XYZ file of C-alpha atoms in Angstrom:
470
model
C 27.144 107.529 155.224
C 29.616 104.978 153.850
C 33.344 104.854 154.662
C 35.443 104.281 151.559
C 38.894 105.188 150.234
C 40.474 107.141 147.391
C 43.013 105.569 145.029
C 45.899 106.773 147.211
C 44.365 105.169 150.340
C 42.786 108.216 152.024
C 39.504 107.545 153.870
C 36.440 109.671 153.065
C 32.663 109.367 153.653
C 29.980 109.116 150.968
C 26.215 109.604 151.369
C 24.216 107.294 149.115
C 21.035 109.348 149.433
C 22.348 112.867 148.843
C 25.424 111.844 146.786
C 27.582 114.005 149.045
C 31.167 113.177 150.085
C 33.123 114.588 153.046
C 36.508 113.945 154.643
C 35.018 113.934 158.162
C 32.058 111.824 159.298
C 29.068 114.113 160.038
C 27.443 113.779 163.467
C 24.651 111.137 163.466
C 21.549 111.904 165.593
C 20.548 108.260 165.870
C 22.231 104.943 165.130
C 21.033 103.219 161.983
C 19.615 99.732 162.469
C 19.475 97.145 159.745
C 18.576 93.484 159.652
C 21.252 90.881 158.880
C 20.976 87.114 158.623
C 23.312 85.025 160.721
C 24.975 82.078 159.011
C 24.194 79.844 162.006
C 20.603 80.965 162.673
C 17.931 81.700 160.096
C 16.079 84.098 162.454
C 16.804 87.764 161.737
C 18.338 89.919 164.398
C 18.837 93.662 164.504
C 22.434 94.832 164.744
C 24.087 98.221 164.820
C 25.971 99.251 161.707
C 28.765 101.662 162.414
C 29.280 104.474 159.929
C 32.502 102.921 158.564
C 31.383 99.264 158.678
C 32.144 97.206 155.611
C 28.726 95.501 155.965
C 27.161 98.668 154.655
C 29.613 99.222 151.794
C 28.261 99.255 148.274
C 30.582 97.644 145.756
C 30.092 100.611 143.425
C 31.223 103.168 146.022
C 34.902 102.357 145.869
C 37.157 101.092 143.127
C 38.859 97.690 143.556
C 42.380 97.879 144.981
C 45.330 97.204 142.715
C 46.863 93.728 142.867
C 49.901 93.497 145.099
C 49.056 96.751 146.910
C 48.221 97.216 150.619
C 44.674 96.159 151.459
C 42.114 98.956 151.533
C 40.214 99.528 154.819
C 37.045 98.691 152.903
C 38.339 95.087 152.658
C 38.783 94.714 156.397
C 35.478 93.118 157.403
C 34.960 90.998 154.253
C 38.395 89.397 154.666
C 37.685 88.587 158.307
C 34.415 86.949 157.310
C 35.961 84.936 154.463
C 37.074 81.336 154.808
C 40.796 80.513 154.641
C 40.747 77.545 152.264
C 44.498 76.958 152.346
C 47.602 78.570 153.746
C 51.270 77.742 153.656
C 54.723 78.924 152.562
C 55.415 79.382 148.856
C 57.871 81.321 146.733
C 56.114 84.128 144.921
C 56.898 86.911 142.458
C 54.920 89.243 140.189
C 55.655 89.213 136.459
C 53.196 92.071 135.846
C 50.993 94.422 137.872
C 48.033 96.172 136.284
C 49.496 95.537 132.830
C 52.992 96.816 133.709
C 55.830 94.330 133.441
C 57.695 93.702 136.694
C 61.189 92.447 137.372
C 61.023 88.967 138.893
C 62.098 88.815 142.522
C 61.331 85.458 144.164
C 60.482 85.791 147.862
C 59.287 83.192 150.351
C 55.922 84.278 151.796
C 53.183 82.651 153.876
C 50.125 82.730 151.620
C 46.518 82.804 152.891
C 43.851 81.820 150.348
C 40.568 83.585 151.327
C 37.264 82.629 149.687
C 33.781 84.171 150.094
C 31.109 81.529 149.421
C 27.845 83.459 149.747
C 29.026 86.965 148.975
C 31.776 88.836 147.163
C 34.408 91.376 148.047
C 33.818 95.041 147.144
C 36.043 94.557 144.098
C 33.605 91.975 142.738
C 35.873 88.959 143.265
C 35.097 86.018 145.541
C 38.668 85.127 146.498
C 41.951 86.771 147.495
C 45.523 85.735 148.225
C 47.051 87.525 151.222
C 50.828 87.458 151.844
C 52.559 87.553 155.225
C 56.179 86.920 156.133
C 55.468 84.170 158.663
C 52.758 81.685 159.591
C 52.281 83.182 163.066
C 52.239 86.797 161.886
C 49.044 88.589 162.732
C 47.426 89.756 159.513
C 47.290 93.525 159.340
C 44.694 94.249 156.715
C 45.774 97.871 156.512
C 49.330 96.948 155.413
C 49.132 93.417 154.045
C 50.033 92.610 150.454
C 47.517 90.681 148.382
C 46.566 89.373 144.953
C 42.930 89.895 143.990
C 41.550 86.916 142.029
C 39.319 89.263 140.069
C 37.473 87.584 137.171
C 38.276 86.559 134.536
C 41.053 84.703 136.307
C 43.206 81.959 134.785
C 45.537 79.393 136.328
C 48.241 77.560 134.411
C 51.143 75.264 135.287
C 54.313 76.553 133.629
C 55.533 73.165 132.376
C 57.404 74.651 129.386
C 59.367 77.138 131.541
C 58.049 80.072 129.524
C 57.567 82.376 132.503
C 60.395 81.063 134.657
C 63.299 78.629 134.449
C 62.274 77.221 137.827
C 60.251 74.026 138.198
C 56.785 73.591 139.743
C 55.578 77.096 138.897
C 51.917 78.174 138.962
C 50.882 81.161 136.829
C 47.832 83.150 138.003
C 46.320 85.943 135.874
C 43.446 88.154 136.959
C 41.138 90.651 135.291
C 43.382 93.582 136.294
C 46.076 92.360 133.849
C 48.249 91.267 136.766
C 50.220 88.030 136.757
C 51.465 86.183 139.842
C 53.935 83.281 139.861
C 53.947 80.764 142.715
C 56.372 77.881 143.119
C 57.528 75.234 145.544
C 60.410 72.781 145.588
C 57.900 69.956 146.169
C 55.530 69.122 143.326
C 52.990 67.590 145.733
C 52.553 70.976 147.438
C 51.884 72.671 144.099
C 49.400 69.949 143.157
C 47.470 70.547 146.388
C 47.251 74.282 145.699
C 46.108 73.632 142.129
C 43.404 71.260 143.411
C 42.040 73.967 145.729
C 42.217 76.640 143.037
C 40.333 74.325 140.650
C 37.355 74.282 143.049
C 37.064 78.070 142.786
C 34.359 78.872 140.232
C 36.034 82.222 139.403
C 39.280 80.542 138.282
C 39.682 78.833 134.920
C 42.366 76.149 134.976
C 44.197 75.844 131.674
C 45.713 72.438 131.038
C 48.501 71.704 128.574
C 46.464 68.939 126.977
C 43.695 71.419 126.162
C 45.978 73.530 123.952
C 45.965 72.885 120.228
C 49.373 72.292 118.582
C 49.515 75.787 117.056
C 48.724 77.468 120.358
C 51.327 75.329 122.117
C 53.971 76.346 119.582
C 53.048 80.029 119.899
C 53.193 79.712 123.694
C 56.796 78.521 123.408
C 57.652 81.652 121.455
C 57.703 80.018 118.027
C 55.257 81.011 115.317
C 53.255 78.053 114.115
C 53.644 77.430 110.409
C 49.943 76.563 110.190
C 48.989 79.907 111.705
C 50.998 81.935 109.174
C 50.319 79.771 106.144
C 48.427 81.621 103.431
C 46.788 80.344 100.274
C 48.862 81.987 97.550
C 47.382 80.124 94.607
C 46.971 82.345 91.546
C 43.582 80.783 90.849
C 42.182 82.353 94.013
C 43.180 85.894 92.965
C 40.784 88.364 91.399
C 41.378 89.853 87.941
C 42.725 93.075 89.464
C 45.037 91.165 91.819
C 46.367 89.065 88.939
C 47.114 92.238 86.974
C 49.033 93.744 89.892
C 50.934 90.499 90.387
C 51.938 90.384 86.712
C 53.261 93.962 86.842
C 55.224 93.318 90.022
C 56.775 90.138 88.624
C 57.803 92.036 85.483
C 59.373 94.800 87.567
C 61.321 92.284 89.682
C 62.639 90.481 86.586
C 63.778 93.789 85.025
C 65.722 94.765 88.141
C 69.498 94.938 87.503
C 71.716 92.571 89.452
C 73.942 93.740 92.303
C 77.051 93.197 90.143
C 75.621 95.446 87.417
C 74.919 98.192 89.951
C 78.464 97.933 91.301
C 79.956 98.200 87.800
C 77.881 101.324 87.096
C 78.968 102.863 90.407
C 75.395 103.106 91.687
C 75.952 100.686 94.554
C 79.124 100.587 96.618
C 80.151 98.157 99.301
C 80.726 99.489 102.787
C 84.213 100.550 103.900
C 84.321 97.933 106.654
C 83.992 94.311 105.545
C 85.241 94.964 102.019
C 88.380 93.927 100.107
C 91.386 96.259 99.883
C 91.521 96.090 96.086
C 87.771 96.716 95.620
C 87.749 99.549 98.146
C 90.693 101.266 96.466
C 88.988 100.825 93.091
C 85.863 102.569 94.403
C 87.849 105.421 95.929
C 90.341 105.574 93.017
C 93.321 105.357 95.364
C 96.049 102.842 96.142
C 95.468 103.091 99.917
C 92.001 103.174 101.549
C 91.083 106.690 102.692
C 90.000 105.412 106.072
C 93.462 103.975 106.791
C 95.213 107.219 105.846
C 92.865 109.500 107.763
C 92.664 107.270 110.817
C 96.480 107.083 111.057
C 96.700 110.885 110.641
C 94.142 111.337 113.451
C 96.135 109.021 115.743
C 99.451 110.801 114.986
C 97.912 114.264 115.231
C 99.366 114.845 118.713
C 102.426 113.478 120.442
C 100.294 112.682 123.497
C 98.362 110.166 121.422
C 101.541 108.305 120.516
C 102.669 108.352 124.144
C 99.378 106.907 125.424
C 100.046 103.916 127.659
C 99.152 100.599 126.004
C 98.401 102.147 122.606
C 96.642 99.518 120.418
C 96.713 97.080 123.334
C 93.956 98.822 125.323
C 90.497 98.400 123.805
C 88.308 101.420 123.149
C 84.597 101.923 123.759
C 82.731 99.399 121.589
C 79.701 101.675 121.074
C 81.881 104.606 120.025
C 83.884 102.404 117.650
C 80.638 101.280 115.997
C 79.592 104.915 115.689
C 82.855 105.657 113.860
C 82.207 102.677 111.603
C 78.715 103.838 110.621
C 79.803 107.443 110.058
C 82.707 106.334 107.857
C 80.260 104.217 105.831
C 78.500 107.521 105.024
C 81.872 109.063 104.010
C 81.867 111.265 107.096
C 85.581 111.155 107.938
C 85.232 114.243 110.119
C 84.227 111.901 112.952
C 87.871 110.774 113.149
C 89.066 114.301 113.939
C 86.252 114.858 116.430
C 87.116 111.698 118.403
C 89.095 112.617 121.522
C 89.864 109.118 122.837
C 92.801 107.668 120.911
C 91.851 104.137 121.994
C 88.613 104.455 120.013
C 90.611 105.391 116.912
C 93.044 102.500 117.305
C 90.125 100.155 117.960
C 88.431 101.283 114.733
C 91.653 100.744 112.742
C 92.077 97.226 114.139
C 88.410 96.472 113.398
C 88.844 97.612 109.799
C 91.664 95.130 109.141
C 89.986 92.360 111.135
C 86.731 92.573 109.126
C 88.298 92.533 105.652
C 86.957 89.779 103.412
C 90.575 88.953 102.585
C 93.423 89.784 104.977
C 95.932 92.504 104.207
C 98.611 89.801 103.832
C 96.526 88.158 101.118
C 95.658 84.503 100.686
C 97.934 84.048 97.656
C 100.971 84.975 99.784
C 99.905 83.068 102.915
C 101.858 79.879 102.119
C 105.018 81.852 101.404
C 104.784 83.703 104.717
C 104.256 80.464 106.646
C 107.162 78.765 104.817
C 109.357 81.676 105.819
C 108.521 81.072 109.477
C 109.779 77.482 109.203
C 112.874 78.323 107.155
C 116.416 78.518 108.418
C 117.280 81.490 110.593
C 120.311 82.450 108.505
C 119.965 86.231 108.056
C 120.405 86.462 104.275
C 118.183 83.502 103.483
C 115.660 84.661 106.062
C 115.180 88.108 104.512
C 115.164 86.708 100.979
C 112.098 84.519 101.677
C 110.314 87.358 103.482
C 110.971 89.753 100.589
C 109.614 87.151 98.138
C 106.402 86.872 100.209
C 105.997 90.666 100.258
C 106.443 90.822 96.466
C 103.534 88.385 96.023
C 101.106 90.864 97.595
C 98.757 92.827 95.290
C 99.749 96.443 94.690
C 96.984 97.920 96.872
C 97.739 95.524 99.732
C 101.445 96.312 99.594
C 101.020 100.095 99.701
C 98.542 99.800 102.574
C 100.899 97.453 104.447
C 103.809 99.843 103.960
C 101.865 102.798 105.378
C 100.659 100.742 108.329
C 104.146 99.423 109.163
C 105.634 102.915 108.986
C 102.958 104.071 111.408
C 103.652 101.193 113.815
C 107.380 101.924 113.703
C 106.612 105.509 114.745
C 104.455 104.153 117.581
C 107.378 101.984 118.698
C 109.642 105.040 118.850
C 107.625 106.086 121.920
C 107.812 102.642 123.537
C 109.359 104.142 126.677
C 106.030 105.894 127.295
C 103.465 103.609 125.653
C 105.305 100.323 126.392
C 104.519 98.985 122.908
C 107.585 97.436 121.267
C 107.648 95.396 118.042
C 106.736 92.161 119.805
C 103.734 93.688 121.597
C 102.503 95.338 118.401
C 102.905 92.030 116.537
C 100.775 90.227 119.144
C 98.009 92.808 118.577
C 98.147 92.925 114.759
C 99.012 89.294 114.004
C 95.367 88.106 114.048
C 94.250 91.254 112.167
C 96.624 91.030 109.192
C 97.053 87.324 108.487
C 94.794 84.244 108.500
C 94.351 81.187 106.216
C 91.655 80.991 103.546
C 90.296 77.772 105.073
C 90.854 76.963 108.717
C 91.002 73.348 109.884
C 90.750 74.269 113.533
C 93.958 72.387 114.374
C 96.986 73.898 116.093
C 95.339 77.298 116.495
C 97.948 78.333 119.026
C 100.794 77.401 116.678
C 99.157 79.296 113.810
C 98.725 82.387 115.999
C 102.416 82.267 116.931
C 103.352 82.045 113.252
C 101.172 85.044 112.367
C 102.669 87.099 115.178
C 106.216 86.206 114.155
C 105.504 87.277 110.550
C 104.272 90.714 111.624
C 107.173 91.144 114.045
C 109.658 90.250 111.273
C 108.052 92.759 108.886
C 108.522 95.468 111.502
C 112.060 94.412 112.409
C 113.287 93.977 108.793
C 111.210 96.771 107.260
C 114.163 98.452 105.548
C 115.426 95.254 103.914
C 112.198 93.316 103.247
C 109.455 95.902 102.659
C 110.991 99.216 101.658
C 112.944 97.851 98.629
C 109.737 97.058 96.707
C 108.728 100.100 94.662
C 105.246 99.244 93.484
């Protein structure tokens, strides 16, 4: 009878002759004697083999233990008989166990490197790494953690920091698709461990110099151009392949351009990231449908307008993107289904921020900035602002007028939402106005100018915006 274990660590007994297995060891009428050879004396001596002794274990009777798991009782005697080639403290972590990726968690452990010279462990390997917390800790082979150097096993020094950003890292891979990382702050310590591992015949040491350039590039995460290069010469194609190529080239050349598809109405740009004039032309309106319906959804209830920090508080980014994608499919019902007003205001701000040309268009930008530097005399002040508003395209003006009317209604509830004209201007300044080419200088000054323009449009709406009819 042989003592072995199941995959979950339970001990059972297996009879090699009768192929029986039992949970309890049957009573033995007589002890079984077998002859073993001592390492120190060549003369044979008869010793008693206990029913659960690892000396009598067949390597086929139990499956090898998983890497990083508690040692099986069947490994007890072989580990005691193995030589400890090296031991010492190292930082260790597992990047994968049995093919499953693991989260790296570096821990300082005392590592014992066990090697069997004239035999092998039941798993078929000749060496193991056993981990304990301290150098003086007594190794408990029933609970210890280990890494089985099961062949084929590879060792590599992570010089390119592919596996870890740390320095002096050893990468060990075994035949169970497990990967162990070892490191030390001192390179000399790592070199000593590598030298001992290199003497192990079951470990293949991979050196950086042995890698070809393409393999080194792929190891760094970059596809080698040589690896993906293909011979695309027409001369190497068969007659059938040449015929297919000719037909495909003809089809590609006959394809209409994107501009032609837009003119025919077959292809339309998305709602977000478009131009106001082009979007209104597609929808045959003077104000984008999204702006109208989003404002209506925000003003649907008085509680929405009273929401604290309206337009100042950001919504949920994922939900705002969902609104964006649904609107791109002309599903405006998503605006009415949205219950968080901050998501609606966030989507409206995103719409204006992602326009290819700002709502206060590029052709009127210089006039708006000149107004900000002009004299503060009331009549002259409003005259320049009205001139800038009149320079806006028709679609931009109508959209601006609707937006400003909405923001004025928001400000009427400033006692509850704490959003006055100045606060609203700070929010919408970067969304409605920016230069066609930015030099990167005086960004703070430019932002203040943009905010002051929006605040003036809100403050002087009746005299500077409302008078324009179309």
